[in-house]
PDB file of C-alpha atoms (C1' of nucleotides) in Angstrom:
ATOM      1  CA  MET A 252       1.138-103.972  92.468  1.00 98.00           C
ATOM      2  CA  ARG A 253       0.748-107.565  93.594  1.00 98.00           C
ATOM      3  CA  ILE A 254       3.926-109.413  94.617  1.00 98.00           C
ATOM      4  CA  ALA A 255       3.887-113.125  95.419  1.00 98.00           C
ATOM      5  CA  THR A 256       6.427-115.694  96.588  1.00 98.00           C
ATOM      6  CA  TRP A 257       6.216-119.463  96.163  1.00 98.00           C
ATOM      7  CA  ASN A 258       8.544-122.383  96.795  1.00 98.00           C
ATOM      8  CA  VAL A 259       7.412-124.651  93.956  1.00 98.00           C
ATOM      9  CA  ASN A 260       9.588-127.707  94.804  1.00 98.00           C
ATOM     10  CA  SER A 261      10.691-128.259  91.172  1.00 98.00           C
ATOM     11  CA  ILE A 262       9.494-125.878  88.474  1.00 98.00           C
ATOM     12  CA  LYS A 263       9.186-128.707  85.962  1.00 97.00           C
ATOM     13  CA  GLN A 264       6.814-130.623  88.232  1.00 97.00           C
ATOM     14  CA  ARG A 265       4.764-127.521  88.998  1.00 98.00           C
ATOM     15  CA  LEU A 266       4.334-125.814  85.628  1.00 97.00           C
ATOM     16  CA  ASP A 267       0.591-126.562  85.441  1.00 97.00           C
ATOM     17  CA  HIS A 268       0.060-125.273  88.985  1.00 98.00           C
ATOM     18  CA  LEU A 269       2.069-122.165  88.156  1.00 98.00           C
ATOM     19  CA  ALA A 270      -0.159-121.426  85.168  1.00 98.00           C
ATOM     20  CA  THR A 271      -3.315-122.002  87.199  1.00 98.00           C
ATOM     21  CA  PHE A 272      -2.064-119.802  90.025  1.00 98.00           C
ATOM     22  CA  VAL A 273      -1.001-116.853  87.867  1.00 98.00           C
ATOM     23  CA  LYS A 274      -4.261-116.952  85.906  1.00 98.00           C
ATOM     24  CA  SER A 275      -6.307-116.713  89.108  1.00 97.00           C
ATOM     25  CA  ALA A 276      -4.116-114.482  91.294  1.00 98.00           C
ATOM     26  CA  ASP A 277      -2.584-112.448  88.460  1.00 98.00           C
ATOM     27  CA  PRO A 278       0.544-111.293  90.356  1.00 98.00           C
ATOM     28  CA  ASP A 279       2.650-108.539  88.817  1.00 98.00           C
ATOM     29  CA  VAL A 280       5.749-110.119  90.309  1.00 98.00           C
ATOM     30  CA  LEU A 281       6.233-113.742  91.343  1.00 98.00           C
ATOM     31  CA  CYS A 282       9.345-114.917  93.176  1.00 98.00           C
ATOM     32  CA  LEU A 283      10.009-118.651  92.933  1.00 98.00           C
ATOM     33  CA  GLN A 284      12.252-120.944  94.972  1.00 98.00           C
ATOM     34  CA  GLU A 285      13.491-124.519  94.651  1.00 98.00           C
ATOM     35  CA  LEU A 286      13.490-124.591  90.859  1.00 98.00           C
ATOM     36  CA  LYS A 287      15.763-127.675  90.974  1.00 97.00           C
ATOM     37  CA  CYS A 288      17.079-127.022  87.482  1.00 97.00           C
ATOM     38  CA  MET A 289      19.752-125.109  85.659  1.00 97.00           C
ATOM     39  CA  ASP A 290      18.962-121.883  83.798  1.00 97.00           C
ATOM     40  CA  GLU A 291      18.951-123.643  80.400  1.00 96.00           C
ATOM     41  CA  ALA A 292      16.370-126.137  81.649  1.00 96.00           C
ATOM     42  CA  PHE A 293      13.953-123.540  83.014  1.00 97.00           C
ATOM     43  CA  PRO A 294      10.681-123.613  81.005  1.00 97.00           C
ATOM     44  CA  ARG A 295      11.225-120.041  79.900  1.00 97.00           C
ATOM     45  CA  ALA A 296       8.994-120.012  76.819  1.00 97.00           C
ATOM     46  CA  GLU A 297       6.040-121.453  78.743  1.00 97.00           C
ATOM     47  CA  VAL A 298       6.371-118.843  81.494  1.00 98.00           C
ATOM     48  CA  GLU A 299       6.894-115.982  79.061  1.00 98.00           C
ATOM     49  CA  ALA A 300       3.709-117.095  77.302  1.00 98.00           C
ATOM     50  CA  LEU A 301       1.892-116.419  80.594  1.00 98.00           C
ATOM     51  CA  GLY A 302       2.913-112.774  80.262  1.00 98.00           C
ATOM     52  CA  TYR A 303       6.112-112.561  82.300  1.00 98.00           C
ATOM     53  CA  ASN A 304       9.678-111.467  81.918  1.00 98.00           C
ATOM     54  CA  VAL A 305      11.864-114.174  83.434  1.00 98.00           C
ATOM     55  CA  VAL A 306      15.127-113.940  85.353  1.00 98.00           C
ATOM     56  CA  THR A 307      16.565-117.125  86.817  1.00 98.00           C
ATOM     57  CA  HIS A 308      19.451-118.163  89.013  1.00 98.00           C
ATOM     58  CA  GLY A 309      19.409-121.929  88.676  1.00 97.00           C
ATOM     59  CA  GLN A 310      21.456-124.901  89.781  1.00 97.00           C
ATOM     60  CA  LYS A 311      21.414-128.589  88.950  1.00 96.00           C
ATOM     61  CA  THR A 312      19.163-130.717  91.211  1.00 96.00           C
ATOM     62  CA  TYR A 313      19.063-128.372  94.188  1.00 97.00           C
ATOM     63  CA  ASN A 314      17.989-124.846  95.096  1.00 97.00           C
ATOM     64  CA  GLY A 315      17.433-122.339  92.277  1.00 98.00           C
ATOM     65  CA  VAL A 316      15.447-119.094  92.400  1.00 98.00           C
ATOM     66  CA  ALA A 317      13.625-116.965  89.852  1.00 98.00           C
ATOM     67  CA  ILE A 318      11.753-113.698  89.540  1.00 98.00           C
ATOM     68  CA  LEU A 319       8.871-113.409  87.085  1.00 98.00           C
ATOM     69  CA  SER A 320       7.661-109.887  86.373  1.00 98.00           C
ATOM     70  CA  LYS A 321       5.169-108.387  83.969  1.00 98.00           C
ATOM     71  CA  LYS A 322       7.438-105.353  83.692  1.00 98.00           C
ATOM     72  CA  PRO A 323      11.122-105.770  82.805  1.00 98.00           C
ATOM     73  CA  LEU A 324      13.657-106.382  85.557  1.00 98.00           C
ATOM     74  CA  GLU A 325      16.827-104.350  85.813  1.00 98.00           C
ATOM     75  CA  ASP A 326      19.861-104.149  88.083  1.00 98.00           C
ATOM     76  CA  ILE A 327      19.898-107.933  88.464  1.00 98.00           C
ATOM     77  CA  ARG A 328      21.982-109.468  91.236  1.00 98.00           C
ATOM     78  CA  ARG A 329      22.611-113.211  91.278  1.00 98.00           C
ATOM     79  CA  GLY A 330      23.850-114.561  94.584  1.00 97.00           C
ATOM     80  CA  LEU A 331      24.291-113.007  97.979  1.00 97.00           C
ATOM     81  CA  PRO A 332      27.532-111.088  98.539  1.00 97.00           C
ATOM     82  CA  GLY A 333      29.969-112.042 101.254  1.00 96.00           C
ATOM     83  CA  ASP A 334      31.242-115.483 100.204  1.00 96.00           C
ATOM     84  CA  ASP A 335      32.657-115.969  96.719  1.00 93.00           C
ATOM     85  CA  GLY A 336      32.995-119.693  97.395  1.00 94.00           C
ATOM     86  CA  ASP A 337      29.267-120.171  97.912  1.00 96.00           C
ATOM     87  CA  GLU A 338      27.973-122.064  94.860  1.00 95.00           C
ATOM     88  CA  GLN A 339      24.386-122.503  96.070  1.00 97.00           C
ATOM     89  CA  ALA A 340      21.758-120.640  94.010  1.00 98.00           C
ATOM     90  CA  ARG A 341      19.659-119.103  96.752  1.00 98.00           C
ATOM     91  CA  TYR A 342      19.413-115.362  96.068  1.00 98.00           C
ATOM     92  CA  LEU A 343      18.214-113.240  93.164  1.00 98.00           C
ATOM     93  CA  GLU A 344      17.362-109.546  93.134  1.00 98.00           C
ATOM     94  CA  GLY A 345      16.040-107.089  90.593  1.00 98.00           C
ATOM     95  CA  VAL A 346      14.417-103.694  90.168  1.00 98.00           C
ATOM     96  CA  ILE A 347      11.112-102.906  88.473  1.00 98.00           C
ATOM     97  CA  SER A 348      10.398 -99.392  87.223  1.00 96.00           C
ATOM     98  CA  THR A 349       6.839 -98.114  87.516  1.00 94.00           C
ATOM     99  CA  SER A 350       5.205 -94.758  86.903  1.00 92.00           C
ATOM    100  CA  ALA A 351       5.406 -94.251  90.686  1.00 89.00           C
ATOM    101  CA  GLY A 352       9.119 -95.043  90.878  1.00 93.00           C
ATOM    102  CA  VAL A 353      11.174 -98.179  91.392  1.00 97.00           C
ATOM    103  CA  VAL A 354      10.396-101.292  93.407  1.00 98.00           C
ATOM    104  CA  ARG A 355      13.216-103.642  94.343  1.00 98.00           C
ATOM    105  CA  VAL A 356      12.414-107.320  94.867  1.00 98.00           C
ATOM    106  CA  ALA A 357      14.511-110.260  96.060  1.00 98.00           C
ATOM    107  CA  SER A 358      13.761-113.976  95.773  1.00 98.00           C
ATOM    108  CA  ILE A 359      15.325-115.785  98.728  1.00 98.00           C
ATOM    109  CA  TYR A 360      15.782-119.479  99.452  1.00 98.00           C
ATOM    110  CA  LEU A 361      17.349-119.498 102.869  1.00 98.00           C
ATOM    111  CA  PRO A 362      19.170-122.708 103.856  1.00 98.00           C
ATOM    112  CA  ASN A 363      17.220-125.297 105.823  1.00 97.00           C
ATOM    113  CA  GLY A 364      20.064-125.869 108.302  1.00 97.00           C
ATOM    114  CA  ASN A 365      19.163-129.324 109.595  1.00 96.00           C
ATOM    115  CA  PRO A 366      20.437-131.128 111.459  1.00 95.00           C
ATOM    116  CA  ILE A 367      21.590-128.709 114.136  1.00 95.00           C
ATOM    117  CA  GLY A 368      25.124-129.157 115.411  1.00 94.00           C
ATOM    118  CA  THR A 369      26.445-129.799 111.894  1.00 95.00           C
ATOM    119  CA  PRO A 370      28.038-127.611 109.191  1.00 95.00           C
ATOM    120  CA  LYS A 371      24.590-127.288 107.629  1.00 96.00           C
ATOM    121  CA  PHE A 372      23.352-125.283 110.611  1.00 97.00           C
ATOM    122  CA  ASP A 373      26.527-123.180 110.639  1.00 97.00           C
ATOM    123  CA  TYR A 374      25.980-122.467 106.929  1.00 97.00           C
ATOM    124  CA  LYS A 375      22.409-121.369 107.620  1.00 98.00           C
ATOM    125  CA  LEU A 376      23.458-118.913 110.325  1.00 98.00           C
ATOM    126  CA  ALA A 377      26.367-117.570 108.250  1.00 97.00           C
ATOM    127  CA  TRP A 378      24.038-117.149 105.267  1.00 98.00           C
ATOM    128  CA  MET A 379      21.619-115.219 107.474  1.00 98.00           C
ATOM    129  CA  ASP A 380      24.468-112.946 108.572  1.00 98.00           C
ATOM    130  CA  ARG A 381      25.248-112.255 104.910  1.00 98.00           C
ATOM    131  CA  LEU A 382      21.564-111.581 104.229  1.00 98.00           C
ATOM    132  CA  ILE A 383      21.405-109.165 107.173  1.00 98.00           C
ATOM    133  CA  ALA A 384      24.507-107.311 105.924  1.00 98.00           C
ATOM    134  CA  HIS A 385      23.103-107.036 102.406  1.00 98.00           C
ATOM    135  CA  ALA A 386      19.639-106.055 103.633  1.00 98.00           C
ATOM    136  CA  ARG A 387      21.217-103.306 105.732  1.00 98.00           C
ATOM    137  CA  ARG A 388      22.780-101.817 102.596  1.00 98.00           C
ATOM    138  CA  LEU A 389      19.539-102.122 100.624  1.00 98.00           C
ATOM    139  CA  HIS A 390      17.589-100.531 103.473  1.00 98.00           C
ATOM    140  CA  GLY A 391      19.845 -97.514 103.100  1.00 98.00           C
ATOM    141  CA  LEU A 392      18.650 -96.994  99.534  1.00 98.00           C
ATOM    142  CA  GLU A 393      15.301 -95.871 101.000  1.00 98.00           C
ATOM    143  CA  GLU A 394      13.374 -97.618  98.222  1.00 98.00           C
ATOM    144  CA  PRO A 395      10.233 -99.731  98.305  1.00 98.00           C
ATOM    145  CA  LEU A 396      11.857-103.137  98.759  1.00 98.00           C
ATOM    146  CA  VAL A 397      10.303-106.560  99.249  1.00 98.00           C
ATOM    147  CA  LEU A 398      12.560-109.355 100.459  1.00 98.00           C
ATOM    148  CA  CYS A 399      10.501-112.420  99.809  1.00 98.00           C
ATOM    149  CA  GLY A 400      10.959-116.125  99.818  1.00 98.00           C
ATOM    150  CA  ASP A 401      11.316-119.330 101.762  1.00 98.00           C
ATOM    151  CA  TYR A 402      13.155-118.211 104.900  1.00 98.00           C
ATOM    152  CA  ASN A 403      13.085-121.632 106.549  1.00 98.00           C
ATOM    153  CA  VAL A 404      12.405-119.820 109.838  1.00 98.00           C
ATOM    154  CA  ILE A 405       9.320-120.187 112.027  1.00 98.00           C
ATOM    155  CA  PRO A 406       9.334-116.748 113.649  1.00 98.00           C
ATOM    156  CA  GLU A 407       7.066-117.391 116.647  1.00 98.00           C
ATOM    157  CA  PRO A 408       5.314-120.318 118.388  1.00 97.00           C
ATOM    158  CA  LYS A 409       2.002-119.220 116.922  1.00 97.00           C
ATOM    159  CA  ASP A 410       3.498-119.793 113.459  1.00 98.00           C
ATOM    160  CA  ALA A 411       3.440-123.574 114.028  1.00 98.00           C
ATOM    161  CA  ALA A 412       0.523-125.896 114.754  1.00 97.00           C
ATOM    162  CA  ASN A 413       2.765-127.913 117.112  1.00 97.00           C
ATOM    163  CA  PRO A 414       5.644-125.655 118.122  1.00 97.00           C
ATOM    164  CA  GLU A 415       6.973-128.154 120.680  1.00 96.00           C
ATOM    165  CA  ALA A 416       7.643-130.614 117.834  1.00 96.00           C
ATOM    166  CA  TRP A 417      10.044-128.080 116.284  1.00 97.00           C
ATOM    167  CA  ALA A 418      12.045-127.265 119.412  1.00 96.00           C
ATOM    168  CA  ASN A 419      15.254-128.891 118.161  1.00 95.00           C
ATOM    169  CA  ASP A 420      14.749-128.113 114.507  1.00 97.00           C
ATOM    170  CA  ALA A 421      16.904-125.597 112.642  1.00 97.00           C
ATOM    171  CA  LEU A 422      13.727-123.802 111.527  1.00 98.00           C
ATOM    172  CA  PHE A 423      12.734-122.937 115.093  1.00 98.00           C
ATOM    173  CA  ARG A 424      16.023-122.825 116.987  1.00 97.00           C
ATOM    174  CA  PRO A 425      16.521-119.635 119.040  1.00 97.00           C
ATOM    175  CA  GLU A 426      19.611-118.816 116.942  1.00 98.00           C
ATOM    176  CA  SER A 427      17.599-118.895 113.694  1.00 98.00           C
ATOM    177  CA  ARG A 428      14.727-116.909 115.181  1.00 98.00           C
ATOM    178  CA  ALA A 429      17.124-114.334 116.657  1.00 98.00           C
ATOM    179  CA  LYS A 430      18.711-113.711 113.268  1.00 98.00           C
ATOM    180  CA  PHE A 431      15.283-113.364 111.674  1.00 98.00           C
ATOM    181  CA  ARG A 432      14.442-110.744 114.323  1.00 98.00           C
ATOM    182  CA  GLU A 433      17.770-109.047 113.638  1.00 98.00           C
ATOM    183  CA  LEU A 434      16.706-108.746 110.021  1.00 98.00           C
ATOM    184  CA  GLU A 435      13.302-107.334 110.982  1.00 98.00           C
ATOM    185  CA  ASN A 436      14.936-104.953 113.429  1.00 98.00           C
ATOM    186  CA  LEU A 437      16.851-103.301 110.606  1.00 98.00           C
ATOM    187  CA  GLY A 438      13.449-101.833 109.786  1.00 98.00           C
ATOM    188  CA  PHE A 439      11.646-104.512 107.789  1.00 98.00           C
ATOM    189  CA  SER A 440       8.147-105.654 108.546  1.00 98.00           C
ATOM    190  CA  ASP A 441       6.700-109.130 108.052  1.00 98.00           C
ATOM    191  CA  ALA A 442       3.804-108.356 105.692  1.00 98.00           C
ATOM    192  CA  VAL A 443       1.502-111.132 106.887  1.00 98.00           C
ATOM    193  CA  ARG A 444       2.020-110.107 110.517  1.00 98.00           C
ATOM    194  CA  ALA A 445       1.501-106.445 109.649  1.00 98.00           C
ATOM    195  CA  CYS A 446      -1.989-107.478 108.521  1.00 98.00           C
ATOM    196  CA  SER A 447      -2.928-110.118 111.106  1.00 98.00           C
ATOM    197  CA  ASP A 448      -1.772-111.398 114.501  1.00 97.00           C
ATOM    198  CA  GLN A 449      -3.961-114.502 114.257  1.00 97.00           C
ATOM    199  CA  PRO A 450      -2.470-117.965 114.867  1.00 97.00           C
ATOM    200  CA  GLY A 451      -2.992-120.719 112.314  1.00 97.00           C
ATOM    201  CA  LEU A 452      -1.508-118.901 109.325  1.00 98.00           C
ATOM    202  CA  TYR A 453       0.743-121.449 107.626  1.00 98.00           C
ATOM    203  CA  SER A 454       2.610-121.601 104.323  1.00 98.00           C
ATOM    204  CA  PHE A 455       4.057-125.131 104.492  1.00 98.00           C
ATOM    205  CA  TRP A 456       2.633-128.551 105.285  1.00 98.00           C
ATOM    206  CA  ASP A 457       4.781-131.674 105.146  1.00 97.00           C
ATOM    207  CA  TYR A 458       3.906-134.334 102.565  1.00 97.00           C
ATOM    208  CA  GLN A 459       3.995-136.966 105.293  1.00 95.00           C
ATOM    209  CA  ALA A 460       1.478-138.163 107.846  1.00 94.00           C
ATOM    210  CA  GLY A 461      -1.455-136.234 106.413  1.00 95.00           C
ATOM    211  CA  ALA A 462      -0.014-132.955 107.661  1.00 97.00           C
ATOM    212  CA  PHE A 463      -2.254-130.830 105.445  1.00 97.00           C
ATOM    213  CA  GLN A 464      -5.418-132.781 106.275  1.00 96.00           C
ATOM    214  CA  ARG A 465      -4.605-132.269 109.964  1.00 96.00           C
ATOM    215  CA  ASN A 466      -3.570-128.658 109.334  1.00 97.00           C
ATOM    216  CA  ASN A 467      -0.221-129.464 110.927  1.00 97.00           C
ATOM    217  CA  GLY A 468       1.541-126.571 109.231  1.00 98.00           C
ATOM    218  CA  ILE A 469       4.212-123.933 109.765  1.00 98.00           C
ATOM    219  CA  ARG A 470       4.693-120.384 108.468  1.00 98.00           C
ATOM    220  CA  ILE A 471       8.132-120.106 106.895  1.00 98.00           C
ATOM    221  CA  ASP A 472       7.522-118.191 103.647  1.00 98.00           C
ATOM    222  CA  HIS A 473       7.702-114.476 104.305  1.00 98.00           C
ATOM    223  CA  LEU A 474       7.634-111.089 102.591  1.00 98.00           C
ATOM    224  CA  LEU A 475       9.666-108.486 104.472  1.00 98.00           C
ATOM    225  CA  LEU A 476       8.899-104.885 103.570  1.00 98.00           C
ATOM    226  CA  SER A 477      11.176-101.859 103.758  1.00 98.00           C
ATOM    227  CA  PRO A 478       9.594 -98.748 105.336  1.00 98.00           C
ATOM    228  CA  GLN A 479       8.874 -97.326 101.870  1.00 98.00           C
ATOM    229  CA  ALA A 480       7.056-100.558 100.958  1.00 98.00           C
ATOM    230  CA  GLN A 481       5.230-100.663 104.310  1.00 98.00           C
ATOM    231  CA  ASP A 482       3.820 -97.223 103.532  1.00 98.00           C
ATOM    232  CA  LYS A 483       2.185 -98.754 100.460  1.00 98.00           C
ATOM    233  CA  LEU A 484       0.927-101.989 102.054  1.00 98.00           C
ATOM    234  CA  LYS A 485      -2.704-102.702 101.270  1.00 98.00           C
ATOM    235  CA  SER A 486      -3.117-106.385 102.176  1.00 98.00           C
ATOM    236  CA  ALA A 487      -1.358-109.732 102.506  1.00 98.00           C
ATOM    237  CA  SER A 488      -2.690-113.222 101.944  1.00 98.00           C
ATOM    238  CA  ILE A 489      -1.713-116.878 101.958  1.00 98.00           C
ATOM    239  CA  ARG A 490      -3.098-119.058  99.172  1.00 98.00           C
ATOM    240  CA  LYS A 491      -3.758-122.125 101.317  1.00 98.00           C
ATOM    241  CA  GLU A 492      -6.093-123.751  98.778  1.00 98.00           C
ATOM    242  CA  VAL A 493      -3.138-124.394  96.465  1.00 98.00           C
ATOM    243  CA  ARG A 494      -1.888-127.060  98.900  1.00 98.00           C
ATOM    244  CA  GLY A 495      -5.098-129.007  98.217  1.00 97.00           C
ATOM    245  CA  TRP A 496      -4.492-129.271  94.474  1.00 97.00           C
ATOM    246  CA  ASP A 497      -3.418-132.541  92.858  1.00 97.00           C
ATOM    247  CA  LYS A 498       0.350-133.200  93.221  1.00 96.00           C
ATOM    248  CA  PRO A 499       1.088-129.913  94.990  1.00 97.00           C
ATOM    249  CA  SER A 500       4.260-128.297  96.233  1.00 98.00           C
ATOM    250  CA  ASP A 501       4.586-128.608 100.007  1.00 98.00           C
ATOM    251  CA  HIS A 502       4.591-124.766 100.126  1.00 98.00           C
ATOM    252  CA  VAL A 503       1.816-122.390  99.013  1.00 98.00           C
ATOM    253  CA  PRO A 504       2.051-118.884  97.515  1.00 98.00           C
ATOM    254  CA  VAL A 505       2.082-115.899  99.871  1.00 98.00           C
ATOM    255  CA  MET A 506       1.411-112.444  98.475  1.00 98.00           C
ATOM    256  CA  VAL A 507       1.028-108.746  99.167  1.00 98.00           C
ATOM    257  CA  ASP A 508      -0.836-105.958  97.460  1.00 98.00           C
ATOM    258  CA  LEU A 509       0.952-102.609  97.453  1.00 98.00           C
ATOM    259  CA  ASN A 510      -0.522 -99.242  96.511  1.00 97.00           C
ATOM    260  CA  ILE A 511       1.882 -98.865  93.610  1.00 96.00           C
ATOM    261  CA  ASP A 512       0.705 -98.739  90.019  1.00 86.00           C
TER     262      ASP A 512
ATOM    263  C1'  DA B 530       8.255-140.001 114.085  1.00 71.26           C
ATOM    264  C1'  DT B 531      15.537-141.419 114.303  1.00 71.26           C
ATOM    265  C1'  DG B 532      11.172-139.907 108.453  1.00 71.26           C
ATOM    266  C1'  DG B 533       5.423-141.924 107.252  1.00 71.26           C
ATOM    267  C1'  DC B 534       6.323-138.332 101.205  1.00 71.26           C
ATOM    268  C1'  DG B 535       8.139-136.295  97.136  1.00 71.26           C
ATOM    269  C1'  DG B 536      11.887-134.674  93.779  1.00 71.26           C
ATOM    270  C1'  DT B 537      16.430-135.552  91.491  1.00 71.26           C
ATOM    271  C1'  DG B 538      19.694-138.314  89.147  1.00 71.26           C
ATOM    272  C1'  DG B 539      19.673-142.140  86.562  1.00 71.26           C
ATOM    273  C1'  DA B 540      18.288-146.709  86.585  1.00 71.26           C
ATOM    274  C1'  DG B 541      19.838-148.665  92.852  1.00 71.26           C
ATOM    275  C1'  DC B 542      18.864-146.206  96.203  1.00 71.26           C
ATOM    276  C1'  DA B 543      21.333-142.136  98.267  1.00 71.26           C
ATOM    277  C1'  DC B 544      20.636-137.491  99.182  1.00 71.26           C
ATOM    278  C1'  DC B 545      17.864-133.606 100.255  1.00 71.26           C
ATOM    279  C1'  DG B 546      14.009-131.192 102.120  1.00 71.26           C
ATOM    280  C1'  DA B 547      11.531-129.118 106.798  1.00 71.26           C
TER     281       DA B 547
END
DNA sequence: ATGGCGGTGGAGCACCGA
């Protein structure tokens, strides 16, 4: 089973890229972030025509997450528990049944949090606390589980081309990194790092200042695996070439292959 | 780089992203 995650920065703007990507990579499950549209406006028919079941949790203009799956999704959860007043569409979860048992997948769009010292950063940290609490419960299910998405966290200095430039950024603040570690320390492993400790593995390059041409990137899109998913981990990869396509998203797909049929 | 680009809404330019 191949599971991918991709912040598309507007699904309407990226529909051609989505089709090209799924035809070449052929993921069984694809988690999307930053749809920037409401559920009714999601290009459902076009995506279904590519061979996927579609579950969305959309919002006007901002945020929005989806899970595309060749097999049907069940036990759908829209939104992260812990704050009924939170209107932002940043979390979607579902379960896929296979001949080898179930696999649970979440599509996560963690808040950016900039600038620090404002309510936006407080919201990011509070959202991470809610994610940690929910992930702790899911971990207890002892299922293969993949928490994937745009975490907006640079875990380590080697995950940025110029880490010093990010010192005061919400993506690299010690508080953000500590909460990401807290999540990992529940017993989740960062799939890309389980496969490689090399520097220079990035999933995002800014549109500005020729960041991609200079390879001035950061790694902020992650797939965290429960122990039962780690047992099945075959490989992980970052589809860097997608950033070189015409009119790309600023993020590229990241994916894992699991030994699950 | 205190915002160089890109998307949205809606028809200016503000807001957001990372």
